[in-house]
Coordinates of C-alpha atoms and ligand atoms in Angstrom, one line a residue:
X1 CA -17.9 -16.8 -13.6
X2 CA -14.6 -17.4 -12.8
X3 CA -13.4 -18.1 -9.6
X4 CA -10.2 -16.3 -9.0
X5 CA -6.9 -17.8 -7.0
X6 CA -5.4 -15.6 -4.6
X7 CA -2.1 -16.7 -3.5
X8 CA 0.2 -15.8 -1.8
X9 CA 4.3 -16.7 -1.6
X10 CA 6.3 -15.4 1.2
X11 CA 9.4 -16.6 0.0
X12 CA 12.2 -17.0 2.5
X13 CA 10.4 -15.0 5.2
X14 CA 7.7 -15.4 8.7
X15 CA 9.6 -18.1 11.1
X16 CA 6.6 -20.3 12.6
X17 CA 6.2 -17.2 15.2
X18 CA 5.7 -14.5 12.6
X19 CA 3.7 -16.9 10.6
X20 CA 1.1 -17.5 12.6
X21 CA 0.9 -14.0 13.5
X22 CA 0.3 -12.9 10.2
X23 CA -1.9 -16.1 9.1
X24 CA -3.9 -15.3 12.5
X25 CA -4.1 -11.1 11.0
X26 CA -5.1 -12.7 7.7
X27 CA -8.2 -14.2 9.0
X28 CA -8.8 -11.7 11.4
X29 CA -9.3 -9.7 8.8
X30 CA -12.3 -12.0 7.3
X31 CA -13.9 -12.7 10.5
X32 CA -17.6 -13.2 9.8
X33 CA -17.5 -12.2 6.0
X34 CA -17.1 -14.9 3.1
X35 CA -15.4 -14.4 0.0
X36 CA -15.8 -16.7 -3.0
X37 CA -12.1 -16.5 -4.4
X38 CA -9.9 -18.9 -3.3
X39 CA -7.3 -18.2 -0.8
X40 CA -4.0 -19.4 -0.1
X41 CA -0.8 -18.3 1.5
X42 CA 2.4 -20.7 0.8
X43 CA 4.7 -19.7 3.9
X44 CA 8.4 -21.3 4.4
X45 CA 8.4 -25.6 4.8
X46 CA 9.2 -25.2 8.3
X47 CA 6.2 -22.9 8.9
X48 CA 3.3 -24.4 7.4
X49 CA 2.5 -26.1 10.5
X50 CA 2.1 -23.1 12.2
X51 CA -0.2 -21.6 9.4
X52 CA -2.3 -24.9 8.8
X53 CA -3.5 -24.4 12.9
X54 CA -4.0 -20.4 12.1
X55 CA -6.3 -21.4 9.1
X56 CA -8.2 -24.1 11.0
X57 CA -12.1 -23.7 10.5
X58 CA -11.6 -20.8 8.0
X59 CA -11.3 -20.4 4.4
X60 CA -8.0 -19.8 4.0
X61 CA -5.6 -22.7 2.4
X62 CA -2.3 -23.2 3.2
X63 CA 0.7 -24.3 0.4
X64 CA 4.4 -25.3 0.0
X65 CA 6.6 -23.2 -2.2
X66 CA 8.9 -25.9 -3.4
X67 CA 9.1 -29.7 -3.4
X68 CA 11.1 -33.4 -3.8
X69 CA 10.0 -35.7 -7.2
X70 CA 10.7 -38.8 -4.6
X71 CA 8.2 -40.0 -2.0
X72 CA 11.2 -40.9 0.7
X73 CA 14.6 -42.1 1.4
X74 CA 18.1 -40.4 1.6
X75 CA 17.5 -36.9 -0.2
X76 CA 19.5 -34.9 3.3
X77 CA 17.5 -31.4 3.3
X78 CA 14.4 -32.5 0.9
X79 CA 10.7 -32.6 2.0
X80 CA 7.9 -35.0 0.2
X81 CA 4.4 -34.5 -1.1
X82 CA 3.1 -37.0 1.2
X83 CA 4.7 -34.7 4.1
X84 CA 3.2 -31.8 2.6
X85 CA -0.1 -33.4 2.6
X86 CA 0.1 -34.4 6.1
X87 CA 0.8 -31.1 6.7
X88 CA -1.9 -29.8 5.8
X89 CA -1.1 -28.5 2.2
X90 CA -3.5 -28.4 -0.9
X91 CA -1.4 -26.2 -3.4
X92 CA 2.5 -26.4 -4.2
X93 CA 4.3 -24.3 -6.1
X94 CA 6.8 -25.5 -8.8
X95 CA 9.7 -24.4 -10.9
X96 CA 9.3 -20.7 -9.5
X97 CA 12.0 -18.3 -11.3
X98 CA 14.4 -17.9 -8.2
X99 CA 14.4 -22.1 -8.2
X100 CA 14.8 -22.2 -11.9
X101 CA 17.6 -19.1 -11.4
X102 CA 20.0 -20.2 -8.1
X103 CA 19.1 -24.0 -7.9
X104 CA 19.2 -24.5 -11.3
X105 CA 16.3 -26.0 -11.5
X106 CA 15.6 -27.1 -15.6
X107 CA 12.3 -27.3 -17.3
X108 CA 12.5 -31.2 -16.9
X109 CA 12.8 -31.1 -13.4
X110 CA 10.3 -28.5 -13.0
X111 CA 7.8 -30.7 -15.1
X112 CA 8.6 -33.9 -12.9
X113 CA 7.6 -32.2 -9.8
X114 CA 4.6 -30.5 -11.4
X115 CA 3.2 -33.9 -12.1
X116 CA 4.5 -35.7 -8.9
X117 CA 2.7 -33.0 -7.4
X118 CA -0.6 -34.1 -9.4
X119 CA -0.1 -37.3 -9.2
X120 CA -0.2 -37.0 -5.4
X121 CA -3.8 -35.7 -5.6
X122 CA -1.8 -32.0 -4.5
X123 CA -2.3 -29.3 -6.9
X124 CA 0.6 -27.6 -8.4
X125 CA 1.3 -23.6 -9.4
X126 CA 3.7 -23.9 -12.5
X127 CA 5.7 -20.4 -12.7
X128 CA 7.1 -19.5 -16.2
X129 CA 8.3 -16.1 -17.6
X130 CA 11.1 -14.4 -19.3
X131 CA 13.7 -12.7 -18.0
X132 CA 14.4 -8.8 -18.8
X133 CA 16.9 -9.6 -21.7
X134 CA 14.7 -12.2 -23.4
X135 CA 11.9 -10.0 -23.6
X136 CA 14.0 -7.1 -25.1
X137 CA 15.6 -9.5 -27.5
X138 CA 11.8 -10.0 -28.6
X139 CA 11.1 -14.0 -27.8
X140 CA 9.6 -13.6 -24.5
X141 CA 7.1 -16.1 -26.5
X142 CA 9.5 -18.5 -27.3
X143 CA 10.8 -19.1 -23.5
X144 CA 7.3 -19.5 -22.1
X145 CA 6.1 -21.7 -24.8
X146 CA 9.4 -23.9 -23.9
X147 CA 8.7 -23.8 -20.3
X148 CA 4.7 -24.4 -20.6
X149 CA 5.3 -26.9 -23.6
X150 CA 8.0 -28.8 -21.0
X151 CA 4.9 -29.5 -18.1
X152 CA 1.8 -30.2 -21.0
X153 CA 3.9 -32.5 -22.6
X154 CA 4.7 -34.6 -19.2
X155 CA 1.2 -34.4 -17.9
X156 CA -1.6 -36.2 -19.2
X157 CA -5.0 -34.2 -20.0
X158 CA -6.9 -35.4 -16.9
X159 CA -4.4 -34.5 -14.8
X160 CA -5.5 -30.4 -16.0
X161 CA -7.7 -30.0 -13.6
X162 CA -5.0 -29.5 -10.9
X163 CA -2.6 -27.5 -13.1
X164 CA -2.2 -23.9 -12.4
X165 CA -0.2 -21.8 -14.2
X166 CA 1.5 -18.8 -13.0
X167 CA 3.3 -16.3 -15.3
X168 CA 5.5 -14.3 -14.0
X169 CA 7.7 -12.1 -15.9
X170 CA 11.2 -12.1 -14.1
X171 CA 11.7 -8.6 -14.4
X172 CA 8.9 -8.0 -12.7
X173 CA 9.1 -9.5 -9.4
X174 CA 10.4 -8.1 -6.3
X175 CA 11.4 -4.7 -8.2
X176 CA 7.9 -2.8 -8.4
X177 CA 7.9 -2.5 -12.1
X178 CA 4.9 -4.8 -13.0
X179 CA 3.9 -5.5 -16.9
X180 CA 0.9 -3.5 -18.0
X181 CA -2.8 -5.1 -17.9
X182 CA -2.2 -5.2 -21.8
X183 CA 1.4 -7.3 -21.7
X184 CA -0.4 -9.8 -18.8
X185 CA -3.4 -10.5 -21.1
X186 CA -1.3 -10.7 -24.4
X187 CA 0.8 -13.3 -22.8
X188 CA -1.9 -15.3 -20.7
X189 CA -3.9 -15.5 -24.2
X190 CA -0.3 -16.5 -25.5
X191 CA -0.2 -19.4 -23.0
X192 CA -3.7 -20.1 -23.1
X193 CA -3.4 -20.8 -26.8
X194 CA -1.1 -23.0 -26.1
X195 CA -2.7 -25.5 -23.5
X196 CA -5.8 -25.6 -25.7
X197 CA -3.1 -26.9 -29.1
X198 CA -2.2 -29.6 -26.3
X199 CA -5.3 -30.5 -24.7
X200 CA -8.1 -29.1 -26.8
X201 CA -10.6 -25.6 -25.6
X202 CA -12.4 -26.6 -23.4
X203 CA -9.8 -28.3 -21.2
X204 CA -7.5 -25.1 -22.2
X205 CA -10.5 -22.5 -20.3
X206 CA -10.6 -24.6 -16.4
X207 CA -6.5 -24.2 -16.4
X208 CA -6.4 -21.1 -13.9
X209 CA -3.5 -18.6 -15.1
X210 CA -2.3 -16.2 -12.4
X211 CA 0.0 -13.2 -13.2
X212 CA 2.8 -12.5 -10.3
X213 CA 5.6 -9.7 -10.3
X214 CA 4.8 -6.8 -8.2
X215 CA 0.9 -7.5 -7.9
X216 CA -0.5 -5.0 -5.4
X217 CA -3.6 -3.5 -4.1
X218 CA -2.7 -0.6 -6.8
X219 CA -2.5 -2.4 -10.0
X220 CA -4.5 -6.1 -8.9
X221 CA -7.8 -4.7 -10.1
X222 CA -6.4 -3.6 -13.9
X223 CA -4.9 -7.3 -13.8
X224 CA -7.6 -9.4 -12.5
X225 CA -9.5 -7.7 -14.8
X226 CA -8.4 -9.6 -17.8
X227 CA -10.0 -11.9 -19.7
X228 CA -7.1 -14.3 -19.0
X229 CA -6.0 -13.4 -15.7
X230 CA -7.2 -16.0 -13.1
X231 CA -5.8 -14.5 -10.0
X232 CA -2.5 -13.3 -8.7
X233 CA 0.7 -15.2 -7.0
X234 CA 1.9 -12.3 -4.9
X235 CA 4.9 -11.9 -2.9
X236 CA 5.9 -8.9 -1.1
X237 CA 2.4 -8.0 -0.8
X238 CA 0.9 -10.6 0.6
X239 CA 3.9 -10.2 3.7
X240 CA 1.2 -7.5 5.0
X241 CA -2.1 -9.0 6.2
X242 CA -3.9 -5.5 5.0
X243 CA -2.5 -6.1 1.4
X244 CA -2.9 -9.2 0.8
X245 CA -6.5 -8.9 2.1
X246 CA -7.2 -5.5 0.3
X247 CA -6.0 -7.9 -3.4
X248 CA -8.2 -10.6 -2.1
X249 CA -10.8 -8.2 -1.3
X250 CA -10.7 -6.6 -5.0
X251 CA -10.9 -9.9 -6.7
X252 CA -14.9 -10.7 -5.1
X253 CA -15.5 -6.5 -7.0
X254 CA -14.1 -7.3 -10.9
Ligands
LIG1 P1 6.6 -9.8 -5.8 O1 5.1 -9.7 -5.7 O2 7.3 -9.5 -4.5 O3 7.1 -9.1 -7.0 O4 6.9 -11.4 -6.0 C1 6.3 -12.1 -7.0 C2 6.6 -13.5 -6.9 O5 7.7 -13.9 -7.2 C3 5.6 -14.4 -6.4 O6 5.9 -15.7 -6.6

């Protein structure tokens, strides 16, 4: 059975006040009842704190949404995974589409922090997808086989086992269009394919693929629902403790 990864990505949003509200609604939530899917929230650097004391003694994991490829020195404005791990933080998330988009983040930087991240003993949430254009112009396959080939081919196979992928379609996030069940499987089997040519089948089934662009409690059951959709990086959603919880909620029924 496979265990599904509920995360969540509040973006640029919750100060360390609003954080721990919602992280303390969260697992309010949950009090008394267990849930076997994994779940994490990845709020803003400066609030993690704030959401690592919330989650204290419950299930609930707590993430970073960005990171530096350096362990320390003179990088003004730039945070470390060995400060994220003191922190408190088991996931990070790399190379999402807003980084790749206004901080011009390129697939070689994205694939250097992905296996800083690893290398760190942190595990890291690799976002690809296509953006509107790309997919109308047909070679939505083509730019997430470039982004995905970028990572495998900088990490070694036993590193997989910390690798998550995240596909999220560009068009699809923050706008409330989301890609049918049947575009989300197509391209999760799509990627899928493509970590087994690198690292062989059975390596290519334990790397978890989440889908992300306007998950909700609507549409998350059609989405978890496929074969190769291994949980859901959610952001808007997941900025309302009764969403978030209703997605995490569906993912212990499909
Ligand atoms: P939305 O769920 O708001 O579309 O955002 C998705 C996303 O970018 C998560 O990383």
């Amino acid at each position: 059975m496979r265990t599904f990864l509920i995360a969540g990505n509040w973006k640029m949003n919750a100060a360390p006040g609003e954080a721990k509200i919602l992280a303390e609604e969260i697992t309010g939530l949950w009090k008394g009842q267990t849930f076997t899917s994994e779940a994490l929230l990845c709020p803003p650097f400066i609030s993690i704190p704030a959401v690592a004391a919330a989650f204290q003694g419950t299930p609930f994991k707590v993430g970073a949404q960005n990171v530096h490829t350096e362990n320390d020195g003179a990088y003004t404005g730039e945070i470390s995974t060995s400060m994220l791990k003191d922190a408190g933080c088991e996931y990070v998330i790399v190379g999402h589409s807003e980084r790749r988009e206004y901080f011009h983040e390129s697939d070689e930087l994205v694939a250097r922090k992905a296996k800083k991240v690893i290398d760190d003993r942190l595990k890291a949430i690799v976002c690809v997808g296509e953006v509107l254009s790309e997919r109308k112009e047909g070679i939505h396959e083509d730019v997430v086989r470039r982004q995905v080939d970028a990572v495998l081919s900088h990490l070694g196979e036993d590193l997989s086992d910390n690798l998550v992928i995240a596909y999220e379609p560009v068009w699809a996030i923050g706008t409330g269009e989301t890609a049918t069940p049947e575009q989300a499987q197509e391209m999760h089997h799509f990627i899928r394919e493509l970590i087994k040519g690198h690292w062989g089948e059975a390596r290519s089934a334990k790397v978890r693929i989440l889908y992300g662009g306007s998950m909700k409690p609507d549409n998350a059951g059609e989405l978890l629902s496929q074969p190769d959709v291994d949980g859901g990086l959610i952001g808007g959603a997941s900025l309302k403790a009764g969403s978030y919880s209703e997605i995490l909620k569906i993912s212990e029924t499909v």
